Short mmCIF file of C-alpha atoms in Angstrom, two decimals:
data_model
loop_
_atom_site.label_atom_id
_atom_site.label_comp_id
_atom_site.label_asym_id
_atom_site.label_seq_id
_atom_site.Cartn_x
_atom_site.Cartn_y
_atom_site.Cartn_z
CA MET N 9 34.40 143.33 126.32
CA LEU N 10 36.21 140.80 128.42
CA LYS N 11 39.92 141.01 128.52
CA LYS N 12 40.87 138.01 130.64
CA CYS N 13 40.29 134.56 130.93
CA PHE N 14 37.63 133.75 133.54
CA PHE N 15 36.63 130.69 135.46
CA PHE N 16 33.08 130.64 136.31
CA LEU N 17 31.14 128.93 138.82
CA LEU N 18 27.13 128.37 138.25
CA ILE N 19 24.96 126.94 141.05
CA PHE N 20 21.35 126.19 140.72
CA CYS N 21 18.86 123.58 141.50
CA LEU N 22 16.86 121.25 139.11
CA SER N 23 14.35 118.55 139.80
CA GLY N 24 42.30 101.66 112.75
CA HIS N 25 45.40 101.49 111.44
CA LEU N 26 45.22 97.80 112.20
CA ALA N 27 42.48 95.42 111.21
CA GLY N 28 39.32 96.54 113.14
CA GLN N 29 40.70 99.62 114.36
CA SER N 30 40.44 103.10 113.45
CA SER N 31 43.43 105.51 113.10
CA PHE N 32 41.91 108.20 114.96
CA PRO N 33 42.83 106.80 118.45
CA PHE N 34 46.61 106.89 117.56
CA TYR N 35 46.56 110.40 116.33
CA ASP N 36 44.40 111.59 119.35
CA TYR N 37 46.86 109.81 121.76
CA VAL N 38 50.01 111.14 120.24
CA ASN N 39 48.74 114.74 120.20
CA GLU N 40 47.39 114.59 123.59
CA LYS N 41 50.13 112.59 125.51
CA VAL N 42 53.29 113.09 123.79
CA ARG N 43 54.85 116.10 125.20
CA ASP N 44 57.09 117.42 122.26
CA THR N 45 56.64 117.93 118.39
CA THR N 46 59.84 116.23 117.44
CA THR N 47 58.66 112.85 119.13
CA ARG N 48 55.15 113.12 117.89
CA ASN N 49 56.09 113.71 114.15
CA TYR N 50 58.53 110.80 114.37
CA LEU N 51 55.84 108.29 116.06
CA ILE N 52 53.18 109.62 113.37
CA LYS N 53 55.63 108.78 110.36
CA GLN N 54 56.43 105.45 112.00
CA TYR N 55 52.91 104.58 112.35
CA GLU N 56 52.16 105.75 108.97
CA GLY N 57 55.11 103.81 107.58
CA THR N 58 56.61 106.83 105.91
CA ALA N 59 59.58 107.12 108.25
CA THR N 60 62.83 106.83 106.12
CA ALA N 61 66.40 105.88 107.58
CA ALA N 62 67.20 109.55 107.77
CA ASP N 63 64.26 110.18 109.89
CA VAL N 64 65.10 107.29 112.32
CA ALA N 65 68.60 108.54 112.38
CA ARG N 66 67.67 112.31 113.42
CA PHE N 67 65.21 110.99 115.92
CA GLU N 68 68.11 108.67 117.36
CA ALA N 69 70.19 111.92 117.74
CA TYR N 70 67.33 113.82 119.11
CA TYR N 71 66.59 111.27 121.61
CA LYS N 72 70.32 110.75 122.75
CA LYS N 73 70.60 114.78 123.01
CA THR N 74 67.29 115.54 124.67
CA TYR N 75 66.23 112.32 126.71
CA GLN N 76 69.38 110.34 127.51
CA SER N 77 71.18 113.71 128.69
CA LYS N 78 67.93 115.54 129.95
CA SER N 79 68.82 118.50 128.06
CA PHE N 80 65.34 119.99 127.25
CA SER N 81 64.78 123.26 125.55
CA ASP N 82 61.78 125.53 126.95
CA GLU N 83 59.65 124.50 123.74
CA ASP N 84 60.26 120.68 124.50
CA LEU N 85 58.66 120.98 128.27
CA LEU N 86 54.85 121.34 129.37
CA GLU N 87 53.81 124.18 131.33
CA ASP N 88 53.01 123.29 135.02
CA GLY N 89 49.80 122.47 136.53
CA ALA N 90 47.92 120.89 133.75
CA GLU N 91 44.80 118.46 134.28
CA PRO N 92 44.15 118.91 137.89
CA HIS N 93 41.38 116.51 139.73
CA ILE N 94 40.15 116.40 143.06
CA ALA N 95 38.54 113.75 145.52
CA ILE N 96 36.53 114.01 148.69
CA HIS N 97 36.44 111.45 151.40
CA PRO N 98 32.82 110.00 151.17
CA ASP N 99 32.35 109.84 155.09
CA ASP N 100 34.52 112.85 155.82
CA PRO N 101 34.09 116.08 153.55
CA GLY N 102 36.66 117.74 155.12
CA ILE N 103 39.34 115.31 153.83
CA LEU N 104 40.40 116.26 150.33
CA ALA N 105 43.12 115.34 147.92
CA VAL N 106 44.28 116.71 144.67
CA SER N 107 46.84 115.81 141.80
CA PHE N 108 47.66 117.16 138.57
CA MET N 109 50.25 116.89 135.85
CA GLN N 110 53.52 119.04 136.66
CA ASN N 111 56.51 119.45 134.48
CA SER N 112 59.71 118.02 136.20
CA GLU N 113 63.21 118.26 134.99
CA GLY N 114 63.24 116.15 131.95
CA GLY N 115 59.73 114.63 132.68
CA LEU N 116 56.31 114.58 134.03
CA SER N 117 55.19 114.12 137.62
CA TYR N 118 51.93 113.78 139.31
CA PRO N 119 52.07 115.32 142.83
CA VAL N 120 49.42 114.84 145.18
CA PHE N 121 48.44 117.41 147.98
CA VAL N 122 46.06 116.40 150.91
CA SER N 123 43.88 118.55 153.37
CA THR N 124 42.13 117.36 156.52
CA ASP N 125 40.43 120.61 157.31
CA ALA N 126 38.33 121.14 154.33
CA GLY N 127 40.81 122.88 152.22
CA ALA N 128 42.03 125.50 154.54
CA SER N 129 45.61 124.12 154.47
CA TRP N 130 47.31 121.66 152.44
CA THR N 131 50.33 119.18 152.69
CA GLN N 132 52.21 117.64 149.80
CA SER N 133 52.31 113.72 149.93
CA THR N 134 55.43 111.84 149.72
CA PHE N 135 54.50 110.14 146.79
CA ASP N 136 56.82 110.40 143.66
CA SER N 137 55.20 109.07 140.28
CA GLU N 138 58.58 109.08 138.60
CA ALA N 139 60.47 107.07 141.23
CA ALA N 140 57.26 104.72 140.67
CA LEU N 141 57.78 104.60 136.90
CA SER N 142 61.58 103.73 137.38
CA GLN N 143 60.64 100.97 139.80
CA ALA N 144 58.36 99.42 137.42
CA PHE N 145 60.40 100.05 134.36
CA PRO N 146 64.06 100.59 135.25
CA GLY N 147 65.83 102.94 132.74
CA ASP N 148 63.07 103.93 130.79
CA ASN N 149 62.69 107.50 129.66
CA GLN N 150 59.47 109.65 129.87
CA PHE N 151 57.84 111.02 126.59
CA GLY N 152 54.63 112.23 127.99
CA GLY N 153 51.46 111.33 129.90
CA GLY N 154 48.24 112.80 131.48
CA ASP N 155 45.14 112.06 133.25
CA PRO N 156 46.03 111.96 137.02
CA ILE N 157 42.58 110.68 138.54
CA LEU N 158 41.88 110.13 142.26
CA ALA N 159 39.07 107.99 144.12
CA PHE N 160 38.24 107.44 147.70
CA ASP N 161 36.60 104.35 149.16
CA ASP N 162 34.49 104.79 152.52
CA ASP N 163 37.20 102.61 154.39
CA GLY N 164 39.59 105.58 153.48
CA THR N 165 41.67 104.10 150.77
CA LEU N 166 42.57 106.70 148.23
CA TYR N 167 43.22 105.46 144.72
CA LEU N 168 45.32 107.21 142.01
CA THR N 169 45.67 106.44 138.34
CA TYR N 170 47.70 108.18 135.79
CA LEU N 171 49.14 107.56 132.44
CA TYR N 172 52.84 107.58 131.26
CA VAL N 173 54.34 107.48 127.77
CA HIS N 174 57.65 105.79 128.39
CA GLY N 175 60.34 103.63 127.04
CA SER N 176 63.32 103.95 124.87
CA PHE N 177 64.40 105.00 121.68
CA LEU N 178 62.90 101.99 119.63
CA ASP N 179 60.47 100.96 122.29
CA ILE N 180 57.85 103.62 123.30
CA ASN N 181 54.86 102.33 125.36
CA GLY N 182 51.73 103.82 126.76
CA GLY N 183 50.77 102.79 130.26
CA ILE N 184 47.88 103.07 132.95
CA PHE N 185 49.28 102.77 136.56
CA LEU N 186 47.36 102.51 139.79
CA VAL N 187 48.70 103.28 143.43
CA TYR N 188 46.75 103.67 146.63
CA SER N 189 47.12 105.05 149.95
CA ASN N 190 45.60 103.96 153.42
CA ASP N 191 46.19 107.38 155.09
CA ASN N 192 44.26 109.85 153.19
CA GLY N 193 47.06 110.41 150.67
CA ALA N 194 49.96 111.27 153.00
CA ASN N 195 51.81 108.23 151.67
CA PHE N 196 51.20 105.86 148.84
CA VAL N 197 51.84 102.03 148.35
CA ILE N 198 53.20 101.03 145.05
CA PRO N 199 51.92 97.54 144.65
CA PRO N 200 53.46 94.63 142.81
CA PRO N 201 53.93 95.13 138.98
CA ASP N 202 50.94 92.95 138.05
CA GLU N 203 48.69 95.41 140.32
CA HIS N 204 50.71 98.60 139.75
CA VAL N 205 50.58 98.52 135.81
CA VAL N 206 46.92 98.30 134.83
CA TYR N 207 47.77 98.00 131.01
CA ASP N 208 50.98 98.84 129.17
CA ASN N 209 51.55 98.35 125.31
CA ASP N 210 53.45 99.85 122.35
CA ILE N 211 51.76 102.82 121.35
CA LEU N 212 52.51 102.18 117.55
CA SER N 213 50.03 99.06 117.85
CA ALA N 214 47.36 101.68 119.01
CA ASP N 215 46.42 98.88 121.54
CA ILE N 216 46.40 101.24 124.37
CA LEU N 217 43.89 102.39 126.94
CA ASP N 218 43.43 106.24 127.34
CA ARG N 219 41.26 108.85 129.29
CA GLN N 220 40.98 106.57 132.38
CA TRP N 221 38.33 107.60 134.93
CA MET N 222 37.72 106.01 138.38
CA ASP N 223 34.90 105.75 140.84
CA VAL N 224 34.14 103.49 143.83
CA ASP N 225 30.79 102.04 144.88
CA ASN N 226 30.72 103.21 148.50
CA THR N 227 26.82 102.18 148.73
CA GLY N 228 26.90 99.51 151.18
CA GLY N 229 24.94 97.15 148.55
CA SER N 230 25.92 94.08 146.64
CA TYR N 231 29.00 95.68 145.02
CA ASP N 232 30.21 97.95 147.93
CA GLY N 233 33.93 98.32 147.42
CA ASN N 234 34.24 97.64 143.70
CA LEU N 235 36.48 100.06 142.03
CA TYR N 236 35.58 100.91 138.32
CA MET N 237 37.64 102.57 135.66
CA SER N 238 36.17 103.62 132.29
CA ALA N 239 38.69 104.09 129.34
CA TYR N 240 38.63 104.44 125.73
CA TYR N 241 40.01 101.37 123.88
CA PRO N 242 40.50 100.93 120.26
CA GLY N 243 40.77 97.12 120.37
CA GLY N 244 43.56 94.73 120.64
CA ASP N 245 44.63 91.94 123.24
CA LEU N 246 41.70 92.92 125.53
CA ASN N 247 39.41 91.55 122.95
CA THR N 248 36.90 94.20 123.01
CA GLN N 249 36.33 97.66 121.66
CA GLY N 250 34.86 101.29 122.50
CA GLN N 251 34.22 102.82 125.72
CA ILE N 252 34.93 100.25 128.43
CA VAL N 253 34.70 99.59 132.07
CA LEU N 254 37.29 97.60 134.01
CA THR N 255 36.43 96.56 137.52
CA LYS N 256 38.61 95.66 140.38
CA PRO N 257 36.39 93.74 142.49
CA ALA N 258 36.16 94.38 146.46
CA GLY N 259 38.77 92.48 147.99
CA SER N 260 40.51 91.77 144.90
CA ASN N 261 44.06 93.43 144.28
CA GLN N 262 43.98 94.11 140.48
CA PHE N 263 41.57 94.79 137.72
CA ASP N 264 40.04 91.83 136.15
CA LEU N 265 41.17 92.17 132.48
CA ASP N 266 39.37 88.88 131.44
CA ASN N 267 35.83 90.31 132.25
CA ILE N 268 35.78 93.78 130.60
CA ALA N 269 32.16 95.50 129.82
CA VAL N 270 31.50 97.71 126.85
CA ALA N 271 29.55 100.58 127.95
CA VAL N 272 29.26 102.26 124.62
CA PRO N 273 30.78 100.35 121.36
CA PHE N 274 31.94 101.73 118.28
CA GLY N 275 29.58 102.64 115.51
CA PRO N 276 28.66 100.51 112.44
CA ASN N 277 30.49 103.35 110.39
CA GLY N 278 33.76 103.56 112.14
CA GLU N 279 32.45 105.93 115.05
CA ASP N 280 34.58 106.19 117.83
CA THR N 281 34.19 106.80 121.57
CA GLN N 282 36.23 109.17 123.72
CA PHE N 283 36.26 111.37 126.85
CA GLY N 284 34.50 109.05 129.16
CA ASN N 285 33.39 109.66 132.80
CA ILE N 286 32.30 107.31 135.13
CA LYS N 287 30.05 107.71 138.50
CA VAL N 288 28.20 105.13 140.72
CA ASP N 289 25.01 106.85 142.23
CA GLN N 290 23.49 106.02 145.54
CA ASN N 291 21.71 102.74 144.38
CA GLY N 292 24.91 101.26 143.09
CA ARG N 293 24.19 101.73 139.49
CA VAL N 294 27.27 102.50 137.41
CA HIS N 295 26.71 105.41 134.81
CA VAL N 296 29.09 106.03 131.90
CA SER N 297 29.07 109.14 129.37
CA CYS N 298 31.36 109.77 126.49
CA VAL N 299 31.30 111.46 123.06
CA TYR N 300 30.64 109.28 120.00
CA VAL N 301 32.41 110.82 117.42
CA ASN N 302 32.23 110.54 113.43
CA ASN N 303 35.66 110.10 112.14
CA SER N 304 34.80 111.88 108.96
CA SER N 305 33.15 115.02 110.15
CA GLY N 306 34.50 115.24 113.59
CA GLY N 307 31.09 115.61 115.01
CA GLY N 308 28.75 113.38 116.68
CA LEU N 309 26.82 112.54 119.91
CA ILE N 310 27.28 112.64 123.56
CA TYR N 311 26.00 109.22 125.05
CA HIS N 312 25.20 107.64 128.49
CA ALA N 313 24.80 104.30 129.45
CA VAL N 314 23.97 102.59 132.76
CA SER N 315 24.89 99.17 134.60
CA THR N 316 22.50 97.80 137.16
CA ASP N 317 24.71 94.48 137.76
CA GLY N 318 28.22 96.00 139.00
CA ALA N 319 29.55 97.01 135.51
CA GLN N 320 29.22 93.20 134.22
CA THR N 321 26.94 94.62 131.45
CA PHE N 322 25.46 97.86 130.17
CA GLY N 323 21.94 98.82 128.77
CA THR N 324 21.64 100.47 125.50
CA PRO N 325 23.13 103.84 125.34
CA VAL N 326 20.93 106.53 125.17
CA GLN N 327 21.62 109.89 123.31
CA ALA N 328 22.03 112.91 125.66
CA GLY N 329 23.24 115.70 123.23
CA GLN N 330 25.17 116.31 119.98
CA GLY N 331 27.84 118.38 118.58
CA GLY N 332 29.14 119.56 115.22
CA ILE N 333 32.90 119.34 115.86
CA PHE N 334 34.44 117.49 119.03
CA PHE N 335 38.09 117.14 117.61
CA PRO N 336 39.04 119.90 115.55
CA THR N 337 42.61 119.16 114.94
CA GLN N 338 41.83 115.76 113.62
CA PHE N 339 39.82 116.77 110.84
CA THR N 340 40.87 118.99 107.64
CA GLY N 341 39.38 122.67 107.71
CA ASN N 342 38.58 122.50 111.24
CA GLU N 343 41.13 124.44 113.00
CA THR N 344 41.42 124.98 116.76
CA VAL N 345 40.62 128.17 118.31
CA ILE N 346 43.06 128.85 121.02
CA HIS N 347 45.45 125.86 121.35
CA ASP N 348 45.98 122.43 120.10
CA ARG N 349 44.45 120.49 123.12
CA GLU N 350 40.78 121.59 122.55
CA ASN N 351 38.35 118.81 122.43
CA ALA N 352 34.70 118.00 123.71
CA ALA N 353 35.88 117.50 127.24
CA THR N 354 32.66 115.92 128.56
CA SER N 355 31.72 115.98 132.21
CA MET N 356 29.30 113.93 134.32
CA ASP N 357 27.85 113.85 137.75
CA VAL N 358 24.95 112.00 139.23
CA ASP N 359 22.65 112.65 142.15
CA GLY N 360 20.01 110.12 143.01
CA ASN N 361 18.21 109.72 139.97
CA ASN N 362 19.48 112.72 138.28
CA VAL N 363 22.16 112.66 135.80
CA TYR N 364 24.04 115.78 134.59
CA ILE N 365 26.46 116.04 131.60
CA ALA N 366 28.47 119.26 130.21
CA TRP N 367 30.59 119.36 127.21
CA THR N 368 32.11 121.55 124.63
CA ASP N 369 31.43 121.97 120.98
CA LEU N 370 33.90 123.68 118.44
CA GLU N 371 31.86 123.98 115.55
CA ASP N 372 32.62 126.82 113.05
CA GLY N 373 35.57 128.12 114.50
CA GLU N 374 33.62 128.54 118.05
CA SER N 375 33.89 127.08 121.15
CA LYS N 376 30.50 126.76 123.01
CA ALA N 377 29.37 125.08 126.34
CA TYR N 378 26.47 122.71 126.56
CA PHE N 379 24.47 121.08 129.45
CA THR N 380 22.03 118.61 129.61
CA TYR N 381 20.12 116.48 132.21
CA SER N 382 18.12 113.52 133.17
CA ASN N 383 15.58 112.91 136.16
CA ASP N 384 14.85 109.40 135.34
CA GLY N 385 18.33 107.73 135.90
CA GLY N 386 19.29 108.13 132.24
CA GLN N 387 16.36 106.99 130.35
CA SER N 388 15.97 110.22 128.72
CA PHE N 389 17.68 113.65 128.82
CA SER N 390 16.31 117.42 128.47
CA PRO N 391 17.10 119.17 125.38
CA GLN N 392 20.68 120.62 125.53
CA THR N 393 21.37 124.11 126.75
CA GLU N 394 24.13 126.31 125.50
CA PHE N 395 24.48 127.78 128.93
CA GLY N 396 27.61 129.82 128.41
CA ASN N 397 26.01 132.40 125.93
CA LEU N 398 23.08 132.70 128.25
CA LEU N 399 25.15 133.37 131.44
CA VAL N 400 28.05 135.47 130.11
CA ASP N 401 28.31 136.19 126.25
CA SER N 402 27.69 134.63 122.96
CA VAL N 403 29.47 137.00 120.81
CA GLU N 404 32.94 138.22 122.33
CA VAL N 405 34.01 134.97 124.18
CA TYR N 406 34.71 131.31 123.77
CA HIS N 407 33.54 128.93 126.28
CA PHE N 408 35.69 125.98 127.33
CA PHE N 409 36.01 122.81 129.30
CA PRO N 410 32.89 122.78 131.41
CA ALA N 411 32.66 120.59 134.54
CA VAL N 412 29.58 119.75 136.60
CA ALA N 413 29.09 118.40 140.20
CA ALA N 414 25.83 117.58 141.93
CA ASP N 415 24.78 116.74 145.37
CA SER N 416 21.40 116.87 147.39
CA GLY N 417 19.67 118.97 144.73
CA ARG N 418 22.37 121.56 143.94
CA VAL N 419 24.28 121.36 140.55
CA SER N 420 27.59 123.25 140.08
CA ILE N 421 29.14 123.99 136.43
CA SER N 422 32.27 125.69 136.11
CA TRP N 423 34.19 126.59 132.69
CA TYR N 424 36.47 128.86 131.31
CA THR N 425 35.90 131.96 129.16
CA VAL N 426 38.28 133.21 126.58
CA ASP N 427 38.26 136.44 124.93
CA LYS N 428 38.02 136.09 121.05
CA ILE N 429 40.03 139.08 120.43
CA SER N 430 42.94 139.04 122.89
CA GLY N 431 43.10 135.19 123.27
CA GLU N 432 43.01 135.99 127.37
#
């Protein structure tokens, strides 16, 4: 029997609450992004309209004691080192950059480490995300955040995006931010507010972007230099809904919020999208994958969509897989297995005309890892394979958070296993 948590790597070769909105995004966002239970519970009561004057007074006292005085107890704080992300320079694979979500005194930071010798040594960037937040919103406190994502273009510009929940006692916002580096990540530029703050809004409105992912077109084609960001958007001021794609055109300083494409729309029965990924293939096609979740059952489908016109439009989404439970904490009777941040955690990569997608399914109190692939650019997908049980164990361990990467015909899958008895 396995007694520890293992991280596996497999390498092989293959040829609302508001009108028009579901309530699902708010609960998902708050549970994932707000770091302490007191603030989460207060926001949920405010969202549901059940907060009493006593609730508000208690939270005000907690806010003054905890956030204003920076007096956090151990249970208030996140553990270090969550949500790591790595990027490789497209023209020099020896240049790498990594970022992750790290607990700081009374907040979260997104440190960046860079390597110019293929990972043999690393140096921390001068970038300070907390200082950048203070510059954009002076006096604001942090309530949480997440999703630091990196992307290189072939000129050597390194982009970093991340999310902060920030504000004050009566005004808590969720925002997506963008900074960039011209020296492979050693130092970063904090651009003017209209470029630095991609989108920012009151989280009680649920008019927020979540799970932003990025990639750059480095093909030399018609859309070379475009920076694409996929995100989950429940609807609001951006006049769109679903798994959307924002584009920062080559030569532009900011994302074009007036021309947003929907890769995977919401379903006719209130089905939501979440956990998107975006990749540009060698031909300049923009690929997006995400889960398509039924708000009643918690299960649903894995969808893939592709654009051939620089993410101006997307073709009809194609089903790549399915799952029984993608978000267990959202649905009565479906408990989490190990901790309260379990979800479908989809991952995607492209290699030529091949598309690879991996995800987690949490049905029946289990956690299983699945994989599917397409050899025709995403027009059709193979039957899904539960690879975790084939390679390790299907009886004594859970399989979590698979990640897939592909290059020149080689496909790598990494994932976690956790012992069902010991939880390690």
